[in-house]
Amino acid sequence: MLNVHLIPHTHDDVGWLKTVDQYYYGDRNDIQHAGVQYILDSVVDQLLKNPDRRFIYVETAFFYRWWRQQSSDMQQTVKQLVNQGRLEFVNGGWCMSDEATTHYSAVIDQMTMGLRFLNETFGTCGRPRVAWHIDPFGHAREHASMFAQMGYDGFFFGRLDYQDRSHRMVGKDQELLWRASDSLAPPVADLFTGILPNGYNPPEGFCWDQSCDDPPIRDDPDLEDYNVDDVVNRFLAIANSQALVYKTNHIVMTMGSDFQYENANLWYKNLDKLIRYVNARQANGTKVNVLYSTPSCYLQELHQANLTWALKADDFFPYADNAHNFWTGYFTSRPALKRYERLSNSHLQTCNQLEVLGGAVSRKGPFGDGDSQTMKKAMAVAQHHDAVSGTEKQHVANDYARRLATGWRRCQVVVSNSLAALSGSSAERVYCDNLNISVCPLTESSNKFSVNVYNPLARPVTWPVRLPVNGTAYTISDANGKLVDCQVVPVSNATRQVRKHRGFAINELVFQVQAPPLGYSTYSVSLLQKGPPPASTQRRPPPAIQNKFLRVTFDPDTGLLSSLSNLETKQTIKLTQNFYWYNASDGNNSDSNQMSGAYIFRPNSSTPFVISSTAKTESLQTPVVQEVRQWFGPWVSQVVRLHGDSRALELEWTVGPLPIDDSLGKEVITRLDTSIKSSGVFYTDSNGREVLQRRKDFRPTWTLKQTEPIAGNYYPINSRAYIKDDVDQLTVVTDRSQGGGSIHNGSLEIMLHRRLLYDDVRGVGEPLNETSAVFPEGLVVRGRLLLALNLPASAADTHRPLAQEEVLQPLLTFTDGELHPNAKLEFSGLQAALPPAVHLLTLTQWDRDSVLLRLEHQYQTWESKQHAHPVTVNLQKLFSTLEVLGVSELNLSANQWKEEMTRFEWTPQTGEKPLPKRPGDPSIWEVTLTPMQIRTFLLRVSRR
């Protein structure tokens, strides 16, 4: 008997063509008819009418809004439906996150938030057993690893490369076991993965939503157009044909789609009939049984089949739905929003930590009432697969950014209250969010101020600070009163152009600060009346700039980089870097009419246009910082910057407004060309964690027919990418998610900005053509790449901490005037720095007396002789101001006790048995982390 599991579902984007609130209320139906509150109303009503009916719900951001508006009677009814398994939550995060452009820490946070609500509202019956990513545009290995560690039994998705699908259909491998880590011992990161047959839509001809026009089942023989036999025959044909490409006698059909079930009666009335009439045929000998089902019921049947499954160890990028349609543009789309989201994550983690360290006064203190919850929700919504991905309409992108800004304002109150409590000074604190364009009204006008540097990392950090000033000389003293080297340099023309009328500083004050782990240090700055003049710039590039670690040379004729040397390891590579643009396809092409758009990258030619083969330069050489400022044209400039004691070279790029007066869409890249013999191989990270090998024109699990030589070789770069040979490794650490590739040997290219004139016909209905009030001519984007040259065996020892510093940056706050004489100028929330291999991923208030702590081993097993070993941390000796009274370990998403988490076991076709469990911790307080392991603890604490 073939069992057909019908899964009634709705796919509710947490923002896309409309904002999240417009979708919830059903507002702006002129854009798209969709109202989530009515969907939930209607589904619950219809479930009650027939106990056989089932429904699954996914997006907790919407369900939470709806739940709060229900009467207690209705809440009881819904709890009953959940307890009976008739309404089942799947996935259960705040949203269905994007997989290419999200950072793992923000994904863990949004999943934790959604699952916590379900846990506290419905208990164990509300806990989703299945991860469900039916719409994201390609699938990341790190997501599968996280889902496995969150306790999911399996994972279903809808989209994969068209060639990959054809190949899997032939081998009946559309259901497989995904081994999602090369460092965690199986089956810790193994995840059963199923690929749905129709994306997430119903089979053709069987859509009975009000948004569809398929004929209903007309089953009264006395009325016109009786069609039961026709419907049943068509259904049996589809079911039998689908069964040929799946392994078991159970198959699945998704009965629903975007924002469907607003009038659930239409769907359920026809599904009831479909089930009845198809099953009635069994009396005549058909071997098809149809039932209402859910993903977890279907998964249970697959598990009971007791088969072996193909093993996969790579990922599902890039995704193409046809020969010329690679969804690799969104890796870079809306670069300013992508950076703002990453910065907001850093702000949120700092806010969470200071809420814990400052205690109750941080939420209610001298600066008023603050909260971290608003920012948590804003960040959670931003992880959605049409948010940080850049694939939403412009007004929706604006809404995501506005939410983040509102959340940060609420968090600033928490931060100010907490720092006041920790330092004993309640002087007003000022936040300067536009320091990257040299804007900060306080530092521009004040003769005496202090800078508080809070470091959210669990190890001390050294960080370069640049403040906009109008004086020419300053003295700076640290928390111990010691003088700090500093330098005044002129603001560059590029910065003046990009900041416009928002700031008026003529100079920048540059110095290095140091801050203790999970703590702050305070620096006092005073204007000198009679000091040396600011550093002056030279018109031509110097032959080289260098510090004690790095040396960089420039070509005197072109002004471009020519080499990079690591002075510690005595390595040198040839290195040139320049900016180019691909001409975006407008769809008028004999191969295909596909245009480049928010989702899809499709260049007209494999050869990009160089913006300028030479750069006009100005250079600055001071003991604190050395800069070569390169000007490539009116819309591209860069600063090559080397700080006094940095092991990384900084490239600060400014791109925009991209000119479109020639009616050509532009996709701007920077390309690094080196002497490294990389043989078509490069490496990218997955969601900021494990690194995967990429090979040009190659896919590990099938023989690729390459049809787009550039776009088909682009991969998501979340925090780093590198190329290497036997002797040299060049790693690029990015400040946001970007797309990139290695198209030529020894070369690495990264897409920085895109501006397009056509919609790519994937539903967003708008060209990606960003402008703003400040930049009506087109968006200007600024960012930085950090370059490190190392020996391949030890490169991770540099790039791991470097990337963590980029993600969790120190937060600067400013206070005008003299410091309070008794103020505490330095503080660390830790008794000692954590070992170098350990990263403190989460420290956040859970409830009144407990905090959630996540510790992570940040190295893969193979990438560091020095650090890729187990490390033990004592939880009682962790915090300086908190006493840990009790500890319980949770799963990654903090919705199950670790010892109670059990998952289905699956057997790969290789037939291996799971490895024996590793030895436990030395004691309840001493916890051991193995490479790439994240451990989550609920700590009961009191203040010392």
Short mmCIF file of C-alpha atoms in Angstrom, two decimals, residues 580-841:
data_model
loop_
_atom_site.label_atom_id
_atom_site.label_comp_id
_atom_site.label_asym_id
_atom_site.label_seq_id
_atom_site.Cartn_x
_atom_site.Cartn_y
_atom_site.Cartn_z
CA TYR A 580 35.56 45.96 -11.21
CA TRP A 581 31.91 45.75 -12.23
CA TYR A 582 29.91 43.12 -14.04
CA ASN A 583 27.28 44.38 -16.43
CA ALA A 584 24.01 42.91 -15.16
CA SER A 585 21.90 41.01 -17.68
CA ASP A 586 18.70 42.81 -18.73
CA GLY A 587 17.20 39.56 -20.04
CA ASN A 588 17.61 40.27 -23.78
CA ASN A 589 19.80 37.30 -24.51
CA SER A 590 19.63 34.32 -26.84
CA ASP A 591 20.46 31.81 -24.07
CA SER A 592 17.83 32.96 -21.62
CA ASN A 593 15.67 35.97 -20.78
CA GLN A 594 16.69 35.86 -17.11
CA MET A 595 17.70 39.24 -15.66
CA SER A 596 19.96 39.98 -12.71
CA GLY A 597 17.89 40.99 -9.68
CA ALA A 598 17.65 40.92 -5.90
CA TYR A 599 17.93 37.10 -5.91
CA ILE A 600 19.72 36.23 -9.10
CA PHE A 601 23.21 37.17 -10.26
CA ARG A 602 23.57 36.95 -14.00
CA PRO A 603 26.38 38.97 -15.57
CA ASN A 604 26.30 39.68 -19.30
CA SER A 605 29.93 38.68 -19.70
CA SER A 606 32.51 36.68 -17.77
CA THR A 607 34.95 39.58 -17.99
CA PRO A 608 34.22 42.45 -15.63
CA PHE A 609 35.00 46.08 -16.49
CA VAL A 610 37.84 47.63 -14.52
CA ILE A 611 36.76 50.89 -12.86
CA SER A 612 40.24 52.36 -13.20
CA SER A 613 43.55 50.65 -13.82
CA THR A 614 45.30 53.27 -11.67
CA ALA A 615 44.47 54.93 -8.38
CA LYS A 616 45.19 58.50 -7.39
CA THR A 617 46.78 58.28 -3.96
CA GLU A 618 47.50 60.22 -0.81
CA SER A 619 49.49 58.68 1.97
CA LEU A 620 49.98 59.20 5.70
CA GLN A 621 52.76 57.65 7.74
CA THR A 622 52.64 58.04 11.51
CA PRO A 623 53.71 55.80 14.42
CA VAL A 624 50.06 55.07 15.27
CA VAL A 625 48.63 54.42 11.80
CA GLN A 626 49.79 54.31 8.18
CA GLU A 627 47.34 54.89 5.36
CA VAL A 628 47.33 54.95 1.62
CA ARG A 629 44.13 56.59 0.41
CA GLN A 630 43.24 55.44 -3.09
CA TRP A 631 40.77 57.21 -5.37
CA PHE A 632 39.55 55.11 -8.33
CA GLY A 633 36.84 57.44 -9.57
CA PRO A 634 33.87 59.48 -8.35
CA TRP A 635 32.11 56.41 -6.96
CA VAL A 636 34.92 54.15 -5.72
CA SER A 637 37.63 54.90 -3.18
CA GLN A 638 39.57 52.95 -0.59
CA VAL A 639 41.93 53.35 2.34
CA VAL A 640 44.67 50.75 2.77
CA ARG A 641 45.38 50.97 6.50
CA LEU A 642 47.92 49.42 8.81
CA HIS A 643 47.65 50.04 12.55
CA GLY A 644 50.64 50.06 14.89
CA ASP A 645 50.32 46.54 16.28
CA SER A 646 47.89 44.82 13.96
CA ARG A 647 48.50 41.44 12.32
CA ALA A 648 45.89 42.24 9.64
CA LEU A 649 45.84 44.72 6.80
CA GLU A 650 42.64 46.75 6.62
CA LEU A 651 41.04 47.71 3.30
CA GLU A 652 38.27 50.22 3.94
CA TRP A 653 36.22 50.50 0.74
CA THR A 654 33.60 53.10 -0.17
CA VAL A 655 31.42 52.31 -3.19
CA GLY A 656 28.53 54.30 -4.61
CA PRO A 657 26.38 55.84 -5.84
CA LEU A 658 26.63 53.32 -8.70
CA PRO A 659 25.96 55.33 -11.88
CA ILE A 660 23.02 54.13 -13.97
CA ASP A 661 22.74 57.01 -16.47
CA ASP A 662 24.11 54.56 -19.09
CA SER A 663 21.06 52.30 -18.39
CA LEU A 664 23.35 49.46 -17.31
CA GLY A 665 22.85 47.63 -14.00
CA LYS A 666 26.14 47.18 -12.14
CA GLU A 667 27.49 44.51 -9.77
CA VAL A 668 30.69 45.78 -8.17
CA ILE A 669 33.44 43.46 -6.98
CA THR A 670 36.88 43.80 -5.52
CA ARG A 671 39.37 41.22 -6.72
CA LEU A 672 42.57 40.14 -5.02
CA ASP A 673 45.07 38.59 -7.44
CA THR A 674 48.00 36.76 -5.85
CA SER A 675 50.91 34.46 -6.58
CA ILE A 676 49.29 31.70 -4.47
CA LYS A 677 48.90 28.47 -6.47
CA SER A 678 45.34 27.72 -5.44
CA SER A 679 44.47 25.30 -8.30
CA GLY A 680 40.82 26.30 -8.58
CA VAL A 681 40.13 25.70 -4.89
CA PHE A 682 39.05 28.20 -2.27
CA TYR A 683 37.40 28.06 1.15
CA THR A 684 34.41 29.83 2.67
CA ASP A 685 32.82 29.70 6.09
CA SER A 686 29.31 28.40 6.74
CA ASN A 687 27.25 30.92 8.75
CA GLY A 688 30.42 32.20 10.42
CA ARG A 689 31.54 28.82 11.81
CA GLU A 690 32.97 25.76 10.04
CA VAL A 691 34.93 26.22 6.83
CA LEU A 692 34.06 24.34 3.62
CA GLN A 693 36.22 23.67 0.57
CA ARG A 694 34.93 25.05 -2.76
CA ARG A 695 36.22 24.00 -6.16
CA LYS A 696 35.64 25.86 -9.41
CA ASP A 697 33.01 24.30 -11.73
CA PHE A 698 32.56 21.37 -9.37
CA ARG A 699 29.96 19.90 -6.99
CA PRO A 700 30.97 17.06 -4.66
CA THR A 701 27.84 14.91 -5.12
CA TRP A 702 27.11 15.09 -8.85
CA THR A 703 28.77 15.84 -12.17
CA LEU A 704 28.07 19.50 -12.80
CA LYS A 705 27.20 20.90 -16.21
CA GLN A 706 28.35 24.49 -15.71
CA THR A 707 26.22 27.03 -17.58
CA GLU A 708 27.08 30.29 -15.76
CA PRO A 709 30.88 30.49 -15.36
CA ILE A 710 30.75 33.40 -12.89
CA ALA A 711 27.43 33.21 -11.04
CA GLY A 712 27.66 29.40 -10.84
CA ASN A 713 30.96 29.72 -8.97
CA TYR A 714 29.75 32.20 -6.32
CA TYR A 715 29.27 31.11 -2.73
CA PRO A 716 28.14 32.86 0.44
CA ILE A 717 30.95 34.36 2.51
CA ASN A 718 29.66 35.07 5.96
CA SER A 719 32.78 36.05 7.85
CA ARG A 720 35.81 34.77 5.94
CA ALA A 721 37.16 33.23 2.75
CA TYR A 722 40.66 32.10 1.90
CA ILE A 723 42.92 30.71 -0.79
CA LYS A 724 46.06 28.72 -0.06
CA ASP A 725 48.81 26.52 -1.42
CA ASP A 726 51.45 24.51 0.44
CA VAL A 727 53.26 27.56 1.79
CA ASP A 728 50.90 30.54 1.91
CA GLN A 729 47.34 31.23 2.99
CA LEU A 730 45.63 34.55 2.36
CA THR A 731 42.50 34.93 4.48
CA VAL A 732 39.97 37.72 3.99
CA VAL A 733 37.73 38.50 6.96
CA THR A 734 34.57 40.38 6.02
CA ASP A 735 32.40 42.75 8.09
CA ARG A 736 29.08 41.45 6.67
CA SER A 737 27.75 38.64 4.49
CA GLN A 738 28.85 38.88 0.88
CA GLY A 739 29.04 36.68 -2.21
CA GLY A 740 32.33 35.70 -3.74
CA GLY A 741 34.34 33.22 -5.75
CA SER A 742 37.74 32.22 -7.02
CA ILE A 743 37.33 32.42 -10.78
CA HIS A 744 41.05 32.47 -11.61
CA ASN A 745 43.91 30.64 -9.94
CA GLY A 746 45.37 32.66 -7.07
CA SER A 747 42.47 35.06 -7.13
CA LEU A 748 39.61 35.81 -4.78
CA GLU A 749 36.75 38.14 -5.66
CA ILE A 750 34.07 39.52 -3.38
CA MET A 751 30.93 41.34 -4.49
CA LEU A 752 30.50 44.56 -2.53
CA HIS A 753 27.49 46.36 -3.99
CA ARG A 754 24.85 45.89 -6.70
CA ARG A 755 22.38 48.24 -8.36
CA LEU A 756 19.99 46.78 -10.92
CA LEU A 757 17.35 48.14 -13.25
CA TYR A 758 15.10 45.09 -13.70
CA ASP A 759 13.14 42.78 -11.43
CA ASP A 760 14.35 39.16 -11.70
CA VAL A 761 10.81 37.69 -11.71
CA ARG A 762 11.03 35.79 -8.44
CA GLY A 763 8.13 37.61 -6.83
CA VAL A 764 9.57 40.72 -5.22
CA GLY A 765 8.32 42.82 -8.17
CA GLU A 766 10.93 45.57 -7.80
CA PRO A 767 14.39 46.19 -9.23
CA LEU A 768 17.16 46.32 -6.61
CA ASN A 769 17.81 50.04 -7.00
CA GLU A 770 18.49 51.53 -3.59
CA THR A 771 18.36 55.25 -2.86
CA SER A 772 17.69 57.15 0.37
CA ALA A 773 17.01 60.64 1.67
CA VAL A 774 20.73 61.13 2.28
CA PHE A 775 21.69 59.53 -1.05
CA PRO A 776 18.93 60.30 -3.58
CA GLU A 777 21.46 59.55 -6.37
CA GLY A 778 21.95 55.98 -5.16
CA LEU A 779 23.17 54.28 -2.02
CA VAL A 780 26.78 54.71 -0.93
CA VAL A 781 28.15 51.76 1.05
CA ARG A 782 31.28 51.62 3.16
CA GLY A 783 32.89 48.56 4.69
CA ARG A 784 36.15 46.85 5.40
CA LEU A 785 38.03 43.71 4.57
CA LEU A 786 40.83 42.44 6.81
CA LEU A 787 43.67 40.57 5.12
CA ALA A 788 45.92 38.10 6.91
CA LEU A 789 48.86 36.21 5.38
CA ASN A 790 49.88 33.11 7.32
CA LEU A 791 51.30 29.62 7.07
CA PRO A 792 48.37 27.33 6.21
CA ALA A 793 48.87 25.11 9.27
CA SER A 794 48.46 27.97 11.72
CA ALA A 795 46.32 30.48 9.77
CA ALA A 796 43.24 29.76 11.90
CA ASP A 797 45.12 30.98 14.98
CA THR A 798 44.92 34.42 13.35
CA HIS A 799 41.60 34.36 11.47
CA ARG A 800 39.41 32.79 14.18
CA PRO A 801 39.99 35.53 16.80
CA LEU A 802 40.06 38.19 14.06
CA ALA A 803 36.59 37.20 12.82
CA GLN A 804 35.17 37.09 16.37
CA GLU A 805 36.52 40.62 16.94
CA GLU A 806 34.83 41.77 13.76
CA VAL A 807 31.48 40.27 14.81
CA LEU A 808 31.55 41.34 18.47
CA GLN A 809 33.14 44.78 18.31
CA PRO A 810 33.91 46.95 21.32
CA LEU A 811 31.16 49.48 22.08
CA LEU A 812 32.28 53.07 22.60
CA THR A 813 30.25 55.43 24.79
CA PHE A 814 31.21 59.04 25.48
CA THR A 815 30.91 61.34 28.50
CA ASP A 816 31.51 65.08 28.27
CA GLY A 817 33.77 66.94 30.72
CA GLU A 818 35.83 65.71 33.68
CA LEU A 819 35.45 62.18 34.99
CA HIS A 820 33.77 61.67 38.37
CA PRO A 821 36.72 61.47 40.86
CA ASN A 822 35.53 58.16 42.39
CA ALA A 823 34.42 56.56 39.15
CA LYS A 824 35.71 53.03 38.56
CA LEU A 825 37.64 53.35 35.30
CA GLU A 826 38.17 49.68 34.57
CA PHE A 827 36.07 46.57 35.12
CA SER A 828 36.00 42.95 33.97
CA GLY A 829 33.01 40.68 34.39
CA LEU A 830 35.31 37.63 34.34
CA GLN A 831 37.79 36.47 36.96
CA ALA A 832 40.21 35.69 34.13
CA ALA A 833 40.18 35.59 30.34
CA LEU A 834 38.87 32.36 28.84
CA PRO A 835 41.41 30.11 27.07
CA PRO A 836 42.10 31.25 23.47
CA ALA A 837 40.10 28.35 21.96
CA VAL A 838 36.95 29.26 23.90
CA HIS A 839 34.46 31.89 22.82
CA LEU A 840 31.71 33.16 25.11
CA LEU A 841 28.81 33.03 22.67
#
